Coordinates of C-alpha atoms and ligand atoms in Angstrom, one line a residue:
X1 CA 0.0 0.4 -0.1
X2 CA 1.3 3.4 -1.0
X3 CA 1.9 6.0 1.6
X4 CA -0.4 8.5 1.1
X5 CA -2.1 10.7 3.7
X6 CA -5.7 9.6 4.7
X7 CA -7.7 12.0 2.6
X8 CA -5.6 11.1 -0.3
X9 CA -5.9 7.8 0.3
X10 CA -9.5 8.0 0.9
X11 CA -10.0 10.0 -2.5
X12 CA -8.4 7.6 -4.4
X13 CA -10.5 4.7 -2.8
X14 CA -13.7 6.9 -4.1
X15 CA -12.5 7.3 -7.4
X16 CA -11.5 3.6 -7.9
X17 CA -15.3 2.7 -7.3
X18 CA -16.1 4.6 -10.2
X19 CA -16.8 2.2 -13.8
X20 CA -13.7 1.5 -16.2
X21 CA -11.3 3.2 -13.2
X22 CA -8.8 0.8 -11.8
X23 CA -6.2 1.9 -9.2
X24 CA -3.7 3.7 -11.5
X25 CA -6.3 5.7 -12.8
X26 CA -7.6 6.6 -9.4
X27 CA -4.3 7.7 -8.6
X28 CA -4.0 9.8 -11.3
X29 CA -7.4 11.5 -11.3
X30 CA -6.7 12.0 -7.5
X31 CA -3.2 13.7 -8.1
X32 CA -5.1 15.9 -11.2
X33 CA -7.7 17.0 -9.0
X34 CA -5.2 17.9 -5.9
X35 CA -3.2 19.9 -8.3
X36 CA -6.3 22.1 -9.5
X37 CA -7.4 25.5 -8.4
X38 CA -9.5 25.0 -5.3
X39 CA -12.3 26.4 -7.2
X40 CA -12.3 24.3 -9.7
X41 CA -12.7 21.4 -7.3
X42 CA -15.3 22.8 -5.6
X43 CA -17.3 23.0 -8.9
X44 CA -16.6 19.6 -9.8
X45 CA -18.0 18.6 -6.2
X46 CA -21.1 20.9 -6.7
X47 CA -21.4 19.4 -10.1
X48 CA -21.6 15.6 -8.9
X49 CA -23.5 16.5 -6.1
X50 CA -26.1 18.7 -7.9
X51 CA -26.7 16.4 -10.8
X52 CA -27.7 13.6 -8.3
X53 CA -30.0 15.9 -6.1
X54 CA -31.8 17.1 -9.2
X55 CA -32.2 13.7 -10.9
X56 CA -34.5 11.2 -10.5
X57 CA -36.4 8.5 -12.6
X58 CA -39.5 9.3 -14.7
X59 CA -42.3 8.0 -12.7
X60 CA -43.7 6.4 -15.7
X61 CA -40.8 5.2 -18.1
X62 CA -37.9 5.3 -16.0
X63 CA -35.8 7.9 -17.9
X64 CA -33.6 10.3 -16.0
X65 CA -35.7 13.4 -15.0
X66 CA -35.4 16.5 -13.0
X67 CA -39.1 16.6 -12.5
X68 CA -41.6 13.7 -11.9
X69 CA -41.9 12.5 -15.5
X70 CA -39.6 12.8 -18.3
X71 CA -39.6 15.3 -21.3
X72 CA -40.7 12.3 -23.6
X73 CA -43.3 11.4 -21.3
X74 CA -44.8 14.9 -21.4
X75 CA -44.0 15.7 -24.9
X76 CA -47.6 16.2 -27.0
X77 CA -45.4 15.3 -30.2
X78 CA -44.8 11.8 -29.3
X79 CA -46.6 8.8 -30.7
X80 CA -48.3 7.5 -27.8
X81 CA -49.1 3.9 -29.5
X82 CA -45.7 2.7 -29.4
X83 CA -43.3 2.0 -26.4
X84 CA -39.6 1.1 -27.2
X85 CA -38.3 -1.0 -24.2
X86 CA -34.3 -0.7 -23.3
X87 CA -32.2 -2.0 -20.6
X88 CA -30.7 2.0 -19.6
X89 CA -31.6 5.3 -19.8
X90 CA -28.5 6.0 -22.0
X91 CA -30.2 3.9 -24.8
X92 CA -32.9 6.5 -25.0
X93 CA -30.4 9.2 -25.7
X94 CA -28.8 6.7 -28.3
X95 CA -31.9 6.3 -29.9
X96 CA -33.0 9.8 -29.7
X97 CA -29.9 10.6 -31.7
X98 CA -31.5 8.6 -34.6
X99 CA -34.0 11.4 -34.9
X100 CA -36.2 8.4 -36.1
X101 CA -38.1 6.9 -33.4
X102 CA -41.3 9.0 -32.4
X103 CA -42.9 6.8 -29.6
X104 CA -42.4 6.4 -26.0
X105 CA -40.0 4.4 -23.9
X106 CA -39.5 2.1 -20.8
X107 CA -36.4 1.7 -19.2
X108 CA -35.9 -1.8 -17.6
X109 CA -32.9 -0.7 -15.7
X110 CA -31.1 -4.2 -16.0
X111 CA -31.6 -7.4 -17.5
X112 CA -32.8 -10.7 -16.1
X113 CA -30.2 -12.5 -15.1
X114 CA -30.2 -15.6 -13.2
X115 CA -26.5 -16.1 -12.7
X116 CA -26.4 -12.3 -11.1
X117 CA -29.4 -13.1 -8.9
X118 CA -31.7 -10.9 -10.8
X119 CA -34.9 -11.8 -11.6
X120 CA -38.2 -10.8 -13.5
X121 CA -39.3 -8.4 -10.1
X122 CA -35.5 -7.1 -10.2
X123 CA -36.0 -4.9 -13.1
X124 CA -38.4 -2.6 -14.1
X125 CA -40.8 -5.0 -16.2
X126 CA -44.0 -4.5 -13.6
X127 CA -44.4 -1.1 -14.4
X128 CA -44.1 -1.6 -18.1
X129 CA -47.0 -3.9 -17.8
X130 CA -49.2 -1.4 -16.1
X131 CA -48.8 1.0 -18.8
X132 CA -50.2 -1.5 -21.6
X133 CA -53.7 0.0 -21.9
X134 CA -55.7 -0.4 -25.4
X135 CA -54.0 2.7 -26.9
X136 CA -50.7 0.7 -27.0
X137 CA -50.2 -1.2 -30.2
X138 CA -46.4 -1.9 -30.3
X139 CA -44.0 -2.6 -27.8
X140 CA -40.6 -2.9 -29.3
X141 CA -37.9 -4.7 -27.5
X142 CA -34.4 -3.0 -27.9
X143 CA -32.9 -4.6 -25.3
X144 CA -28.6 -5.3 -26.3
X145 CA -28.1 -8.7 -28.2
X146 CA -26.6 -10.2 -25.0
X147 CA -27.7 -13.7 -23.9
X148 CA -29.4 -11.4 -20.9
X149 CA -30.9 -9.2 -23.1
X150 CA -32.3 -11.7 -25.6
X151 CA -33.5 -13.5 -22.6
X152 CA -35.2 -10.8 -21.1
X153 CA -36.6 -9.7 -24.5
X154 CA -38.0 -13.4 -24.6
X155 CA -39.4 -13.3 -21.2
X156 CA -41.4 -9.9 -22.1
X157 CA -42.6 -11.1 -24.9
X158 CA -44.4 -14.3 -23.8
X159 CA -46.3 -11.6 -21.2
X160 CA -47.2 -9.2 -23.5
X161 CA -48.6 -11.5 -26.6
X162 CA -51.3 -12.9 -25.4
X163 CA -52.6 -9.2 -24.3
X164 CA -53.2 -9.0 -28.3
X165 CA -50.3 -6.5 -28.3
X166 CA -47.7 -6.6 -31.1
X167 CA -44.5 -7.1 -29.9
X168 CA -41.3 -6.5 -32.1
X169 CA -37.5 -7.2 -31.6
X170 CA -35.1 -4.9 -33.2
X171 CA -32.6 -7.0 -35.3
X172 CA -30.4 -5.9 -38.2
X173 CA -26.8 -4.7 -37.5
X174 CA -26.6 -4.8 -34.1
X175 CA -23.7 -7.3 -33.5
X176 CA -24.2 -10.2 -31.5
X177 CA -23.3 -9.4 -27.8
X178 CA -23.7 -5.7 -28.9
X179 CA -24.6 -2.7 -26.9
X180 CA -27.3 -0.5 -27.9
X181 CA -25.4 2.6 -26.3
X182 CA -22.4 2.1 -28.6
X183 CA -24.3 1.8 -32.1
X184 CA -23.8 4.6 -34.7
X185 CA -27.0 6.2 -35.5
X186 CA -27.7 4.5 -38.9
X187 CA -26.9 1.1 -37.5
X188 CA -29.6 1.8 -34.7
X189 CA -32.0 3.6 -37.5
X190 CA -31.7 0.1 -39.7
X191 CA -31.9 -2.0 -36.5
X192 CA -35.5 -0.3 -35.9
X193 CA -36.7 -0.5 -39.2
X194 CA -35.9 -3.8 -39.7
X195 CA -37.3 -5.0 -36.5
X196 CA -39.4 -8.5 -36.5
X197 CA -42.3 -9.5 -34.7
X198 CA -41.7 -12.1 -32.0
Ligands
ZN1 ZN1 -40.8 9.2 -19.0

């Protein structure tokens, strides 16, 4: 263990908890922060606390929002007959960049993953089912093409299909094991256009 003061060690430990940040990167960031102007450090810390404080999950779809409902759910310009189901709020941003999709979203906040002890009740599926009124004509399953993403799509389609709602799965272009979040706009657009009924 390196001989740092307790406050520096604590800072490194906290930074190392972030995704993709190993011990080395955490040390590098910590030392960078320590060299920053005091006012900039306060700005950074404030931005983190503020973003956390003023961000909630939309009560309807689970998207990130400042108020009770997100801008997509309250928009009058959206097609209210279609719901696109995604794993993560970041996937909404990716879909929105295509500017093609005009429907609503539903964020699962994860996938069914029995090996990790995550069952259907641990993700946002119940709230999806409760949204399926007679206005909903199609549910597009845009979970990632990983094993968990596919299994989750199959699980949800089995729940919804008996309700007489069209269920589709985005297909083309997204490589197997691929993350929606990292797909480029054209690929994502084609994947949406090429969706097939489940
Ligand atoms: Zn919403």
